[in-house]
Amino acid sequence: MIKWGINIVCLLLLVSCQFKVPKDPYTLTYPIPADPDTLNPIITADGNQRIINDFIYEQLVRIDRETAKAVPSLAEKWDVSKDKLQIIFFLRKNAIWHDGVPFTAEDVLYSYEQIQNPEVDAAPQRSDLVNVSRLEALDPYTVRFTFKRPDYKGINAVGAMRLVPKHIYNDGNKFNSHPANRFPIGTGPYKFAAWITGRKILIERNDAYWGLKPDIGKIEFKIVTDSNVQFQILKKGELDVGIMRPIQMVKQADTPKFNERFNKYEYYLPLCFFIGWNAQKPYFEEASVRKALTHLINREGINEKLYFGKAKGLATCFDVNSPEYDETIKPYPYNPEAAKKLLSGAGWIDHDNDGVLDKGGFPFNFTFSMIGGDAATSRIATMIREDLLKAGIVMEIRQFEWATFLNQISKRDFDAVWLAWAFNPTSDPYEIWHSSQIESGSNFVGFKKEEMDRLLVEGQSEFDEAKRKEIYSRAQQILHEEEPYTAMYAPASLVAIDKRFENVKVHTLGIDPREWRVK
Amino acid sequence: MTLYIFKRFLFIIPTFIGITLITFFIMHLAPGDPAILKAKSGESVSAETSLSIVQETRKIYGLDKPLHVQYGSWLKRLVTFDFGESFKDHRPVLKKIGETLPITLTLNILTIIIIYLISVPLGIFSALNPKSLLDKFITLLIFILYSLPSFWVASILIVIFACGDYLNWFPIIGFISDGAEKLSLFGRVGNVAWHLVLPVICLTYGGFAFISRFSRASMLDVIRQDYIRTARAKGLPEWKVIGKHALRNAMIPLLTLMGTLLPALLGGSVIIEQIFSIPGMGRLSFESVLARDYPVIMAIAAIDAILTLISILLVDIMYVIVDPRISFEKR
């Protein structure tokens, strides 16, 4: 019996050896955490499809990774009308879909119609285009967008409109469940090759591409659901790119073996983690109390302990990679003394000597709502609770699951909330801070200030970069004074890349495998 | 007996409707709305527009109709085995389940066989040597195993056996290698088995305690019976007493457990599937619940309900076959 067991083990090991095929150096293996919902860029609602579709599909303009500004892609150039209400795009004549059919204005029109069609499940894309009133094709290679009001981000919004081939999708099949959703045909530098659900998605270089052809021949997106496991198989050599957590980068990725194989890169993600104080609750009505809370939270300490200093501390919730971000505003330091003064100034004093601050008979006791399940966030919440408890403020932590959490927020049923904004080239601070968005929009903390409202409206239609920078700089100052959020940090993306790839550049907006060359 | 089975079969229908009805309403009572989830995945949008877009999305998903109408149309489609389209990717729900089912089935059948193969003999051995040192040791061991959290064991196993720092015996992720399609059938089976070693270990070790304690108790009951003493008295060899007279009777209570087997075959383990990147039913149902993907949730609940009901019926029928003392006609 035991002999049999040994035989079976040997057999298994033998079988295993057959799979150590030499790796093709021109294939890049890249991890993604889950299957995308679909590869139809118009009806999708998840981030994983974007990683893949960025190689397959293109848009009218591309956001330059260095300057974060729109540069030509499927549109060769564009004109903005004098009243800033119209943009005319001149399309590239040599762009062809992967099946050989030329790309024309018809495809742009068709994609626009699909996004606006209420029967198409395109809620996120439709909301990107709310400011567009019309799209016309002037000739097969010219299209004109008309806006409802001037918006300097309009070029980013319509330029990033996702485009699908009309001749493929317009074949009588339903758009939402079209077979091409799992077999995309784009115009980009890579063609779709295969999708094995739960295992991998494979794309290969498009040799008929109109632009600069990449050096990497194939990209294999391997589905690795667990981040610890991802790091293990990266070490094992089954991945060429790995996304590390700070502790992995600092403690586990500094071995000679690892350094011999990988280069490590860092850049900030366009995210802002923050604590939102619900101004409609009595505790957080006054700016001085919110400022005091910020002073009480040891943000640098949290960054050091949990992120090994890899995250960037923020003063306000603005996109740290955007040109409008004001570096001169510095986050408030950790200063319990200043906080105490501010709190007693606002009337929060421990009158009854029970160790908890109170005002008008009410103790300072609030709930902190967050999404459960992430160990790092839970530890941050606990650290914040300890920090506040020292100053006599009691914070109860409540963890929710995402859908429930959204529900609480849309009902404004929370005291303080832990969340993050993800910014992209079309995000507009108007949605987060304008007082018109308090009722049911994204200004769920109920921030209201007349000057801010004015600045936000001015900023939207200011096409002069320097002036716009001034406007948003002032807006950030207001946010810093009023402190409706305690901005926490922008986390860093920590990436390990196999050394056989050269010309790996870290831009403001991250890395781009299209530039890499194989040694 | 045929009449009895037929009657029982008819009872399954109202029970099934009851189960799905309750599932349906609980699902809708839970906070969260798929249309809002979808709309919120995009930009932050101004209040008015987001509201109208959410309304349009609800209409696409058929969530604009009253609840009882939604349930009615779900039931109507069910008769033709149409479980609808997933909200998430608009693919037929049955196709999504069909993709994950073979993986989960393989994993679970292996797990169940191994659990039974190890725990039943273990339980019998303990029952034959009650209170002995070995019995105590086995009891202690299986309870320690029972208490180890599987995500922890999985991580330890990966670090020791699979990540190459110590040993590099097994693959870490997936259930089959790339390019395994080219192998012979034998090679493919070997390849899958090689991938499943670690996940199956993680899924089995915790199950020993329950089954082995159960068979120990049931065996202990039986060997105290008079007929065992009679068997021994008439001079039968010990293995015959245990193997023929005791074992067969001791296994009858284990049949009841079989009733839970069929539905358990389908339920995946979210944690193990997550760690080993195995695209099985556990992850599908977990993700569907998080995304409020109602059609998928309902389909899985319905299939589970049907299987449970059928297996309860099967167990009852098996009782009669195994134990002649029980009969339906007398009830």
PDB file of C-alpha atoms in Angstrom, chain B residues 99-207:
ATOM      1  CA  GLU B  99     -18.697  26.621 -16.473  1.00  0.00           C
ATOM      2  CA  THR B 100     -18.050  26.381 -12.755  1.00  0.00           C
ATOM      3  CA  LEU B 101     -19.947  23.177 -12.036  1.00  0.00           C
ATOM      4  CA  PRO B 102     -17.467  20.546 -13.329  1.00  0.00           C
ATOM      5  CA  ILE B 103     -14.656  22.103 -11.302  1.00  0.00           C
ATOM      6  CA  THR B 104     -16.664  22.218  -8.113  1.00  0.00           C
ATOM      7  CA  LEU B 105     -17.995  18.711  -8.657  1.00  0.00           C
ATOM      8  CA  THR B 106     -14.508  17.257  -9.127  1.00  0.00           C
ATOM      9  CA  LEU B 107     -13.250  19.016  -6.047  1.00  0.00           C
ATOM     10  CA  ASN B 108     -16.191  18.036  -3.871  1.00  0.00           C
ATOM     11  CA  ILE B 109     -16.483  14.419  -4.964  1.00  0.00           C
ATOM     12  CA  LEU B 110     -12.785  13.915  -4.254  1.00  0.00           C
ATOM     13  CA  THR B 111     -13.134  15.633  -0.913  1.00  0.00           C
ATOM     14  CA  ILE B 112     -16.148  13.617   0.170  1.00  0.00           C
ATOM     15  CA  ILE B 113     -14.626  10.295  -0.873  1.00  0.00           C
ATOM     16  CA  ILE B 114     -11.423  11.029   1.005  1.00  0.00           C
ATOM     17  CA  ILE B 115     -13.271  12.189   4.106  1.00  0.00           C
ATOM     18  CA  TYR B 116     -15.351   9.002   4.203  1.00  0.00           C
ATOM     19  CA  LEU B 117     -12.447   6.700   3.362  1.00  0.00           C
ATOM     20  CA  ILE B 118     -10.433   8.055   6.256  1.00  0.00           C
ATOM     21  CA  SER B 119     -13.012   8.919   8.880  1.00  0.00           C
ATOM     22  CA  VAL B 120     -15.213   5.830   8.825  1.00  0.00           C
ATOM     23  CA  PRO B 121     -12.354   3.364   9.521  1.00  0.00           C
ATOM     24  CA  LEU B 122     -10.986   5.837  12.053  1.00  0.00           C
ATOM     25  CA  GLY B 123     -14.327   5.959  13.848  1.00  0.00           C
ATOM     26  CA  ILE B 124     -14.691   2.185  13.847  1.00  0.00           C
ATOM     27  CA  PHE B 125     -11.202   1.744  15.149  1.00  0.00           C
ATOM     28  CA  SER B 126     -11.922   4.169  17.984  1.00  0.00           C
ATOM     29  CA  ALA B 127     -15.178   2.406  18.778  1.00  0.00           C
ATOM     30  CA  LEU B 128     -13.479  -0.970  18.995  1.00  0.00           C
ATOM     31  CA  ASN B 129     -10.841   0.359  21.355  1.00  0.00           C
ATOM     32  CA  PRO B 130     -12.846   2.838  23.398  1.00  0.00           C
ATOM     33  CA  LYS B 131     -10.984   4.953  25.933  1.00  0.00           C
ATOM     34  CA  SER B 132      -7.665   3.504  24.839  1.00  0.00           C
ATOM     35  CA  LEU B 133      -4.689   5.830  24.481  1.00  0.00           C
ATOM     36  CA  LEU B 134      -4.905   5.623  20.699  1.00  0.00           C
ATOM     37  CA  ASP B 135      -8.607   6.480  20.769  1.00  0.00           C
ATOM     38  CA  LYS B 136      -7.853   9.557  22.840  1.00  0.00           C
ATOM     39  CA  PHE B 137      -5.017  10.508  20.534  1.00  0.00           C
ATOM     40  CA  ILE B 138      -7.206  10.178  17.430  1.00  0.00           C
ATOM     41  CA  THR B 139      -9.939  12.211  19.070  1.00  0.00           C
ATOM     42  CA  LEU B 140      -7.478  14.923  20.016  1.00  0.00           C
ATOM     43  CA  LEU B 141      -5.926  14.948  16.559  1.00  0.00           C
ATOM     44  CA  ILE B 142      -9.149  15.222  14.615  1.00  0.00           C
ATOM     45  CA  PHE B 143     -10.366  17.986  16.878  1.00  0.00           C
ATOM     46  CA  ILE B 144      -7.153  19.910  16.406  1.00  0.00           C
ATOM     47  CA  LEU B 145      -7.557  19.502  12.642  1.00  0.00           C
ATOM     48  CA  TYR B 146     -11.195  20.516  12.919  1.00  0.00           C
ATOM     49  CA  SER B 147     -10.193  23.767  14.644  1.00  0.00           C
ATOM     50  CA  LEU B 148      -7.513  24.860  12.187  1.00  0.00           C
ATOM     51  CA  PRO B 149      -8.816  27.639   9.948  1.00  0.00           C
ATOM     52  CA  SER B 150      -8.501  26.576   6.329  1.00  0.00           C
ATOM     53  CA  PHE B 151      -7.158  29.900   5.017  1.00  0.00           C
ATOM     54  CA  TRP B 152      -4.266  29.609   7.464  1.00  0.00           C
ATOM     55  CA  VAL B 153      -3.514  26.005   6.558  1.00  0.00           C
ATOM     56  CA  ALA B 154      -3.711  26.926   2.883  1.00  0.00           C
ATOM     57  CA  SER B 155      -1.159  29.704   3.305  1.00  0.00           C
ATOM     58  CA  ILE B 156       1.196  27.460   5.280  1.00  0.00           C
ATOM     59  CA  LEU B 157       0.905  24.668   2.715  1.00  0.00           C
ATOM     60  CA  ILE B 158       1.620  27.100  -0.104  1.00  0.00           C
ATOM     61  CA  VAL B 159       4.676  28.504   1.626  1.00  0.00           C
ATOM     62  CA  ILE B 160       6.091  25.074   2.458  1.00  0.00           C
ATOM     63  CA  PHE B 161       5.162  22.970  -0.549  1.00  0.00           C
ATOM     64  CA  ALA B 162       4.583  25.268  -3.442  1.00  0.00           C
ATOM     65  CA  CYS B 163       6.338  28.602  -3.508  1.00  0.00           C
ATOM     66  CA  GLY B 164       9.855  27.385  -4.088  1.00  0.00           C
ATOM     67  CA  ASP B 165      11.473  28.824  -0.955  1.00  0.00           C
ATOM     68  CA  TYR B 166      11.404  25.393   0.685  1.00  0.00           C
ATOM     69  CA  LEU B 167       9.848  22.863  -1.639  1.00  0.00           C
ATOM     70  CA  ASN B 168       8.454  23.270  -5.080  1.00  0.00           C
ATOM     71  CA  TRP B 169       6.217  20.262  -5.432  1.00  0.00           C
ATOM     72  CA  PHE B 170       2.844  21.646  -6.396  1.00  0.00           C
ATOM     73  CA  PRO B 171       1.405  24.480  -8.450  1.00  0.00           C
ATOM     74  CA  ILE B 172      -0.245  27.251  -6.463  1.00  0.00           C
ATOM     75  CA  ILE B 173      -3.084  28.401  -8.639  1.00  0.00           C
ATOM     76  CA  GLY B 174      -5.695  26.982 -10.951  1.00  0.00           C
ATOM     77  CA  PHE B 175      -6.839  23.444 -11.546  1.00  0.00           C
ATOM     78  CA  ILE B 176      -5.119  22.596 -14.826  1.00  0.00           C
ATOM     79  CA  SER B 177      -1.923  23.769 -16.544  1.00  0.00           C
ATOM     80  CA  ASP B 178      -1.832  25.825 -19.697  1.00  0.00           C
ATOM     81  CA  GLY B 179      -1.247  23.597 -22.656  1.00  0.00           C
ATOM     82  CA  ALA B 180      -2.618  20.554 -20.837  1.00  0.00           C
ATOM     83  CA  GLU B 181      -5.123  20.212 -23.692  1.00  0.00           C
ATOM     84  CA  LYS B 182      -2.368  18.590 -25.726  1.00  0.00           C
ATOM     85  CA  LEU B 183      -1.823  15.793 -23.212  1.00  0.00           C
ATOM     86  CA  SER B 184      -3.305  12.335 -23.300  1.00  0.00           C
ATOM     87  CA  LEU B 185      -6.348  11.692 -21.136  1.00  0.00           C
ATOM     88  CA  PHE B 186      -4.139  10.098 -18.518  1.00  0.00           C
ATOM     89  CA  GLY B 187      -1.829  13.099 -18.542  1.00  0.00           C
ATOM     90  CA  ARG B 188      -4.711  15.485 -18.177  1.00  0.00           C
ATOM     91  CA  VAL B 189      -6.153  13.599 -15.224  1.00  0.00           C
ATOM     92  CA  GLY B 190      -2.710  13.551 -13.630  1.00  0.00           C
ATOM     93  CA  ASN B 191      -2.280  17.221 -14.233  1.00  0.00           C
ATOM     94  CA  VAL B 192      -5.611  18.090 -12.618  1.00  0.00           C
ATOM     95  CA  ALA B 193      -4.841  15.787  -9.691  1.00  0.00           C
ATOM     96  CA  TRP B 194      -1.476  17.464  -9.256  1.00  0.00           C
ATOM     97  CA  HIS B 195      -3.200  20.850  -9.084  1.00  0.00           C
ATOM     98  CA  LEU B 196      -5.850  19.649  -6.684  1.00  0.00           C
ATOM     99  CA  VAL B 197      -3.583  18.119  -4.028  1.00  0.00           C
ATOM    100  CA  LEU B 198      -3.304  21.241  -1.882  1.00  0.00           C
ATOM    101  CA  PRO B 199      -6.909  22.447  -2.224  1.00  0.00           C
ATOM    102  CA  VAL B 200      -8.240  18.966  -1.470  1.00  0.00           C
ATOM    103  CA  ILE B 201      -6.062  18.685   1.633  1.00  0.00           C
ATOM    104  CA  CYS B 202      -7.447  22.006   2.832  1.00  0.00           C
ATOM    105  CA  LEU B 203     -11.021  20.934   2.175  1.00  0.00           C
ATOM    106  CA  THR B 204     -10.774  17.479   3.787  1.00  0.00           C
ATOM    107  CA  TYR B 205      -8.885  17.729   7.044  1.00  0.00           C
ATOM    108  CA  GLY B 206     -11.639  19.666   8.793  1.00  0.00           C
ATOM    109  CA  GLY B 207     -14.275  17.080   7.852  1.00  0.00           C
TER     110      GLY B 207
END
